[in-house]
PDB file of C-alpha atoms in Angstrom:
ATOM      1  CA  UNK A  33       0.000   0.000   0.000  1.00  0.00           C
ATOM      2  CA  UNK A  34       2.939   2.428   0.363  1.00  0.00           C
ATOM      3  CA  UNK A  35       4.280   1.749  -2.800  1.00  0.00           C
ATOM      4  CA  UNK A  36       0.722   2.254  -4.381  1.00  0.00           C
ATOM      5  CA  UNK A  37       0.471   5.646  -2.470  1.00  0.00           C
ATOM      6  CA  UNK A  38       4.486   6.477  -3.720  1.00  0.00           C
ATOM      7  CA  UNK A  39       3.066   4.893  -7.392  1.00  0.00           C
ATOM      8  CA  UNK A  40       0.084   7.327  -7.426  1.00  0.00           C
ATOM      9  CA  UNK A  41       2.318  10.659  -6.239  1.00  0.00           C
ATOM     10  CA  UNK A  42       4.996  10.148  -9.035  1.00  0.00           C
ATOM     11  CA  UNK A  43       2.115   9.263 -11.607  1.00  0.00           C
ATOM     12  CA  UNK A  44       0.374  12.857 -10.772  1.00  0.00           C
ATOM     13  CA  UNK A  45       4.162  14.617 -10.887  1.00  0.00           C
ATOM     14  CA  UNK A  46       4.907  13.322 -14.006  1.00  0.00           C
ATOM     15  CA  UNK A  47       4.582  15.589 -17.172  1.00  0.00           C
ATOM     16  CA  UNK A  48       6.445  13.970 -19.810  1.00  0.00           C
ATOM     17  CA  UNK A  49       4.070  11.087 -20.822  1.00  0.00           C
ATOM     18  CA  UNK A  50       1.823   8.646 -19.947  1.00  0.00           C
ATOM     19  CA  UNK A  51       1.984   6.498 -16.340  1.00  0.00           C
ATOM     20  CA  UNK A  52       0.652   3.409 -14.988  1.00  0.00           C
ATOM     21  CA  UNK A  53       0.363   2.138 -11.905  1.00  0.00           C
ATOM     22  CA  UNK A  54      -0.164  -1.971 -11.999  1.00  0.00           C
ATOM     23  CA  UNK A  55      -1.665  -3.871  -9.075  1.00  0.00           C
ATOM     24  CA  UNK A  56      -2.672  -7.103  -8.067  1.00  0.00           C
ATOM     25  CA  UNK A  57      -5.730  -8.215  -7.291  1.00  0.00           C
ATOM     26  CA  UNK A  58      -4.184 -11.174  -4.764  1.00  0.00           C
ATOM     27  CA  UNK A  59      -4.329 -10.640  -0.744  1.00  0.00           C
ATOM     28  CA  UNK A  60      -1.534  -9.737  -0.408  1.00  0.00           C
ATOM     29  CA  UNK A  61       1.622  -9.123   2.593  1.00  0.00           C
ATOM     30  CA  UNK A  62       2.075  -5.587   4.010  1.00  0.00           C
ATOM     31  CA  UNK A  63       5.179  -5.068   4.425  1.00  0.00           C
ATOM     32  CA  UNK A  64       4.418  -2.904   6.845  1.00  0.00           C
ATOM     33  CA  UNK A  65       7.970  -0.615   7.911  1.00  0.00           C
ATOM     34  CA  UNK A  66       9.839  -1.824   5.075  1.00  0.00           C
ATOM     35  CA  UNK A  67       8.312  -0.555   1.964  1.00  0.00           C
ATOM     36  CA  UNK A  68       8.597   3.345   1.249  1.00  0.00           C
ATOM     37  CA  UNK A  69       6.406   6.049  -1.333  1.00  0.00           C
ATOM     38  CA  UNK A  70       9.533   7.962  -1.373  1.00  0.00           C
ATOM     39  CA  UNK A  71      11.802   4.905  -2.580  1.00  0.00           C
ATOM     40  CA  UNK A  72       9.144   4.507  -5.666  1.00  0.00           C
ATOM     41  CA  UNK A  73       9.917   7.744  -7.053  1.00  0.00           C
ATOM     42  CA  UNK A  74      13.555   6.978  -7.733  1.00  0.00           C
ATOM     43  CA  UNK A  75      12.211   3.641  -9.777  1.00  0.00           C
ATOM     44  CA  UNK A  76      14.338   1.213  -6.775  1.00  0.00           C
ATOM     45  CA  UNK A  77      15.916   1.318  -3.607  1.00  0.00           C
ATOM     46  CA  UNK A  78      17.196  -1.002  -1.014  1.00  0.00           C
ATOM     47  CA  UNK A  79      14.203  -2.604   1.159  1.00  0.00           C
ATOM     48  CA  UNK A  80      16.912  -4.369   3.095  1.00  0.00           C
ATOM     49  CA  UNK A  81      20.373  -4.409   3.349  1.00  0.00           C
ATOM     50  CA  UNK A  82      23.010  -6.634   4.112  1.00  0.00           C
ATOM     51  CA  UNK A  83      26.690  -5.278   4.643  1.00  0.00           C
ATOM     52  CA  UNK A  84      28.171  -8.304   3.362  1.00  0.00           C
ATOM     53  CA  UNK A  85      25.888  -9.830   0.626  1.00  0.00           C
ATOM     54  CA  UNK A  86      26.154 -12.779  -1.321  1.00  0.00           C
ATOM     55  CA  UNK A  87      23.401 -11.835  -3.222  1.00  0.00           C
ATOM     56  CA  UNK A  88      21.147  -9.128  -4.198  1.00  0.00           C
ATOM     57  CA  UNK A  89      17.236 -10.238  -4.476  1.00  0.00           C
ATOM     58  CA  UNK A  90      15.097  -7.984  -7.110  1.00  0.00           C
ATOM     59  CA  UNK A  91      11.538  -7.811  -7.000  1.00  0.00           C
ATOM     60  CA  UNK A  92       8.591  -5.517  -7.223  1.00  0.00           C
ATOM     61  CA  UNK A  93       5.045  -4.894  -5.612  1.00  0.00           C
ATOM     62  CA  UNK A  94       3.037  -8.507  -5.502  1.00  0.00           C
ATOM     63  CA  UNK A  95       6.303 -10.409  -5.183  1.00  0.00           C
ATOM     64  CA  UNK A  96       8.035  -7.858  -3.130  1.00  0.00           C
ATOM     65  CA  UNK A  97       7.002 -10.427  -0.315  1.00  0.00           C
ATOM     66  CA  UNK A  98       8.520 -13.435  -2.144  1.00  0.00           C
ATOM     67  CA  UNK A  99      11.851 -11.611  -2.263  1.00  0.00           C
ATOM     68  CA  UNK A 100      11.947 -10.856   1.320  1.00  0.00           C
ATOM     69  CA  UNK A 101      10.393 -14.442   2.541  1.00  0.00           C
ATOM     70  CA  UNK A 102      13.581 -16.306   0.305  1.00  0.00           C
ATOM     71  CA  UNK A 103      16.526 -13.576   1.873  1.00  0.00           C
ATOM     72  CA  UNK A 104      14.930 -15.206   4.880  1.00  0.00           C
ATOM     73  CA  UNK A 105      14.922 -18.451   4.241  1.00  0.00           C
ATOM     74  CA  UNK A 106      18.898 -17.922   2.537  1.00  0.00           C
ATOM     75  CA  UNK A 107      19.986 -16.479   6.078  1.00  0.00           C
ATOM     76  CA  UNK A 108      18.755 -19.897   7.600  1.00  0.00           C
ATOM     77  CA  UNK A 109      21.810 -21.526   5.459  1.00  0.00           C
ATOM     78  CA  UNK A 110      23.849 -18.902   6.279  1.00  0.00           C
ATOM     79  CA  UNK A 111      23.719 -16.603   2.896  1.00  0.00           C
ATOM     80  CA  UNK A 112      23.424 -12.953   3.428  1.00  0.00           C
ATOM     81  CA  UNK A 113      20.822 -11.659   0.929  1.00  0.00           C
ATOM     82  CA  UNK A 114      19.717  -7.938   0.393  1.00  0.00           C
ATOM     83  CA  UNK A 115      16.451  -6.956  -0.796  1.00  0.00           C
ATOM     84  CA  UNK A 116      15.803  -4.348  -3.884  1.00  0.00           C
ATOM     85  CA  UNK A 117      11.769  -2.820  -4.145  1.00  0.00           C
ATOM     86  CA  UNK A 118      12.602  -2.061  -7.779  1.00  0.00           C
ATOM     87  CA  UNK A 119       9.312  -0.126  -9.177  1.00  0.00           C
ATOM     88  CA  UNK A 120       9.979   1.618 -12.393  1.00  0.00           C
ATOM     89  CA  UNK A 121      12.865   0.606 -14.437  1.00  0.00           C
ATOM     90  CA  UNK A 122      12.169   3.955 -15.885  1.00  0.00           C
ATOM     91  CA  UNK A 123      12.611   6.445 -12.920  1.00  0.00           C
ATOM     92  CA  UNK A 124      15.427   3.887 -12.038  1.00  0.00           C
ATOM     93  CA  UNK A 125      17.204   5.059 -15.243  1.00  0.00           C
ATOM     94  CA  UNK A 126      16.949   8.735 -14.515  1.00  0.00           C
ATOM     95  CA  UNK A 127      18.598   8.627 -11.302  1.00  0.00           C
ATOM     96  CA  UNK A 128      22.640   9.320 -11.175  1.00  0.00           C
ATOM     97  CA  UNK A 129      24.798   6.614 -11.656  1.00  0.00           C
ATOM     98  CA  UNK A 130      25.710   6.431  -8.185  1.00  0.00           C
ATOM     99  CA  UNK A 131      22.451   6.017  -6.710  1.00  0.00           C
ATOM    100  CA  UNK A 132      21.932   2.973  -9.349  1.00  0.00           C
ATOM    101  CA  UNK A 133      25.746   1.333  -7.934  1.00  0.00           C
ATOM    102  CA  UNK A 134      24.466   2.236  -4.338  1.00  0.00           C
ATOM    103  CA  UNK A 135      21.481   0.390  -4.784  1.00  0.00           C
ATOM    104  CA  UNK A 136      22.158  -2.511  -7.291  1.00  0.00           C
ATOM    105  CA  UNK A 137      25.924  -2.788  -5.560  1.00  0.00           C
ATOM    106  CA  UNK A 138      26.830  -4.934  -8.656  1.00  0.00           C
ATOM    107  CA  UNK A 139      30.088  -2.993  -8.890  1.00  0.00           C
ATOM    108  CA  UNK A 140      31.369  -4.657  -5.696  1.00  0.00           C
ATOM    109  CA  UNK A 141      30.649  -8.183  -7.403  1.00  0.00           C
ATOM    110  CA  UNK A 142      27.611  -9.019  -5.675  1.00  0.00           C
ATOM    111  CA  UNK A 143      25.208 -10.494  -8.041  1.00  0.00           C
ATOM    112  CA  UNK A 144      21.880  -9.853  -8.398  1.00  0.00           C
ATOM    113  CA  UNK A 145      18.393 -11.989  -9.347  1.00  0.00           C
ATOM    114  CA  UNK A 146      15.326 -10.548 -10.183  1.00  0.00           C
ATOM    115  CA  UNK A 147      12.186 -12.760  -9.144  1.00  0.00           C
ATOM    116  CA  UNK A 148       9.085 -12.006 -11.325  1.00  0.00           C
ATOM    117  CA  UNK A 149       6.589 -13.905 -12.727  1.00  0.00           C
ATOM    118  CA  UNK A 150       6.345 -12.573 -15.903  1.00  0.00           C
ATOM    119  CA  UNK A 151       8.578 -11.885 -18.833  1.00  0.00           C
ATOM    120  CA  UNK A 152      12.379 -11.202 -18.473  1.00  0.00           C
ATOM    121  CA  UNK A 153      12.396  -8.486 -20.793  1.00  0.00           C
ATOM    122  CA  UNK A 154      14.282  -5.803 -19.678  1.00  0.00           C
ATOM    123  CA  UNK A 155      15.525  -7.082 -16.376  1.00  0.00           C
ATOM    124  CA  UNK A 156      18.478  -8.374 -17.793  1.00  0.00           C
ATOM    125  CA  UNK A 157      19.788  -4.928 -17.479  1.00  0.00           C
ATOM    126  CA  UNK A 158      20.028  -4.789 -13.657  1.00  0.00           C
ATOM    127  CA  UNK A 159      20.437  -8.410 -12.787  1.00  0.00           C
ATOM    128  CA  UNK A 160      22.688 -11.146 -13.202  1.00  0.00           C
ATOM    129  CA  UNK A 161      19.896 -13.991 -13.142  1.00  0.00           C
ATOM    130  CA  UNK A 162      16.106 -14.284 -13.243  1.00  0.00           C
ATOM    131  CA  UNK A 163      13.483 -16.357 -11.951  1.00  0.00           C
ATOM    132  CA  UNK A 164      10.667 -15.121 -14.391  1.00  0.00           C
ATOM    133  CA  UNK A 165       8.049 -16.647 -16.767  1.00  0.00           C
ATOM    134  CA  UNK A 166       8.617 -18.289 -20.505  1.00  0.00           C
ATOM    135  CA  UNK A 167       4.777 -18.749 -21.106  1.00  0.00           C
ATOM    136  CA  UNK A 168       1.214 -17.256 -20.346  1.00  0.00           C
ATOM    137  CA  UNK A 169      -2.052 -17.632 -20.937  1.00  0.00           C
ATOM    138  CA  UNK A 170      -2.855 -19.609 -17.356  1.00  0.00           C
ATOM    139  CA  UNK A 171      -5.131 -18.338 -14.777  1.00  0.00           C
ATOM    140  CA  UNK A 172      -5.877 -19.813 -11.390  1.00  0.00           C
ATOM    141  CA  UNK A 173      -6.257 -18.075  -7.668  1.00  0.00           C
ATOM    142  CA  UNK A 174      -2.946 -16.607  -6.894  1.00  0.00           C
ATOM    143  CA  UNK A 175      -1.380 -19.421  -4.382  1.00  0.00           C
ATOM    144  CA  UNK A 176      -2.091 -22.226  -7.241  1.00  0.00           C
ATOM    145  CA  UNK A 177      -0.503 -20.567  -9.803  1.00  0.00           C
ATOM    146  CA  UNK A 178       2.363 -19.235  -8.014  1.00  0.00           C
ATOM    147  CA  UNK A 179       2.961 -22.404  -6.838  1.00  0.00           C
ATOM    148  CA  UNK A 180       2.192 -24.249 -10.670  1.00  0.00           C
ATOM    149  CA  UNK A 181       5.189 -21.945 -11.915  1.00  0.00           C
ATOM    150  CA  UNK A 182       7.854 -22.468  -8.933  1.00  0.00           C
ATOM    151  CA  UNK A 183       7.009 -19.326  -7.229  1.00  0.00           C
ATOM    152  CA  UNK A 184       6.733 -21.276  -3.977  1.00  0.00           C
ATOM    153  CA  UNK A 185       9.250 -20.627  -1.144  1.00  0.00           C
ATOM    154  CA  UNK A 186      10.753 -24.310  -1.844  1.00  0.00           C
ATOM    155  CA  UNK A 187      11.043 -23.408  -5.159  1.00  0.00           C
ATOM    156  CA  UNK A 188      12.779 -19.890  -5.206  1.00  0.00           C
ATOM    157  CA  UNK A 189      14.855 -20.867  -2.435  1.00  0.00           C
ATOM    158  CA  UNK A 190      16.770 -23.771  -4.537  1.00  0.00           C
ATOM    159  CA  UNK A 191      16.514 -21.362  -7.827  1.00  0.00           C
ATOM    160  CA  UNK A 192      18.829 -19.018  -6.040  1.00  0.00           C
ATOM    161  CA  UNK A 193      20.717 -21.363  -4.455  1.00  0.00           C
ATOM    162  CA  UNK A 194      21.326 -23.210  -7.912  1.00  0.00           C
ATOM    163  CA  UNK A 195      22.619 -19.863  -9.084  1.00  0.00           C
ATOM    164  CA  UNK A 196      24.541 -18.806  -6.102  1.00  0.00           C
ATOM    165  CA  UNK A 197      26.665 -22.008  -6.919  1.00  0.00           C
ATOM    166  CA  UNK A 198      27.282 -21.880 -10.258  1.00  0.00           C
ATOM    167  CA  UNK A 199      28.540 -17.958 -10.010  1.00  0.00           C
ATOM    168  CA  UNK A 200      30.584 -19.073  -7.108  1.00  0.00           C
ATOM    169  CA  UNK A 201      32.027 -21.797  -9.732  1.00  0.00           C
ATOM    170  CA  UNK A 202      32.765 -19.421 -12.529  1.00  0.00           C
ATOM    171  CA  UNK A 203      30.224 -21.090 -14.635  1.00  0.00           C
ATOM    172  CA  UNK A 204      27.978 -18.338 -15.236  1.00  0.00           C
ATOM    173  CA  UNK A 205      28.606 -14.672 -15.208  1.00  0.00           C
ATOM    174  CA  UNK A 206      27.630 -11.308 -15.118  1.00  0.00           C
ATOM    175  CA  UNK A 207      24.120 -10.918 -17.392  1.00  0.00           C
TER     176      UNK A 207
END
């Protein structure tokens, strides 16, 4: 709901084209303390942060929660994980090139994977990995489906794991 709020502030602020603010219509978390308005009008900022990462989680507004339910379940084994609210790829762009390094901190070689269940396009810019969607075209209440597609804590927990050890192995890189 704070992110909504931030959403509808920079929609009404912003002359130079058309907006659109995108919500779901699951129950879903509130991430009640840990999401921000102001953070939305900057596109992305850090939702929570780990001094010394081993990975950077990506996600945005209905999956903001999965992001921040597998950092959790990564700290059980021991891997630090910080969390990125990453709204608007497009007010992300506008901001100064050391706001984007502050917040993405892929310049200090931590990696970063973007968890959304829908297309990749365009994330590939700001993360290292994805956990995203090849298809569409399938509609069932949002637990089911989420679940159906390995959006399930199990699921996204072993997903970044997977890829934690293959970067750690040199066998896949940056992009």
């Amino acid at each position: 709901s704070e992110e909504v709020a931030g959403a509808w502030k920079a929609a009404i602020e912003h002359g130079n084209g058309p907006s659109m603010i995108s919500v779901s219509r699951h129950a879903l978390p509130q991430l009640s303390g840990l999401t921000s308005r102001d953070g939305v009008s900057r596109g992305a900022y850090v939702l929570r942060e780990e001094k010394e990462a081993d990975v950077t989680l990506i996600s945005v507004g209905a999956e903001l929660s999965f992001a921040t339910d597998t950092a959790d379940k990564l700290r059980e084994q021991g891997v630090k994980a910080r969390v990125v609210s990453f709204p608007s790829h497009t007010l992300f762009r506008a901001q100064p090139l050391a706001y984007q390094r502050e917040v993405l901190r892929r310049n200090e070689g931590i990696p970063a994977v973007f968890i959304e269940p829908y297309v990749s396009l365009g994330w590939e810019r700001w993360a290292d990995a994805g956990i995203n969607m090849k298809g569409f075209g399938h509609s069932l209440p949002g637990k089911y489906i989420y679940k159906h597609f390995g959006f399930d804590g199990e699921s996204l927990l072993q997903k970044v794991q997977g890829f934690l050890e293959s970067w750690k192995k040199g066998d896949v890189g940056r992009g």
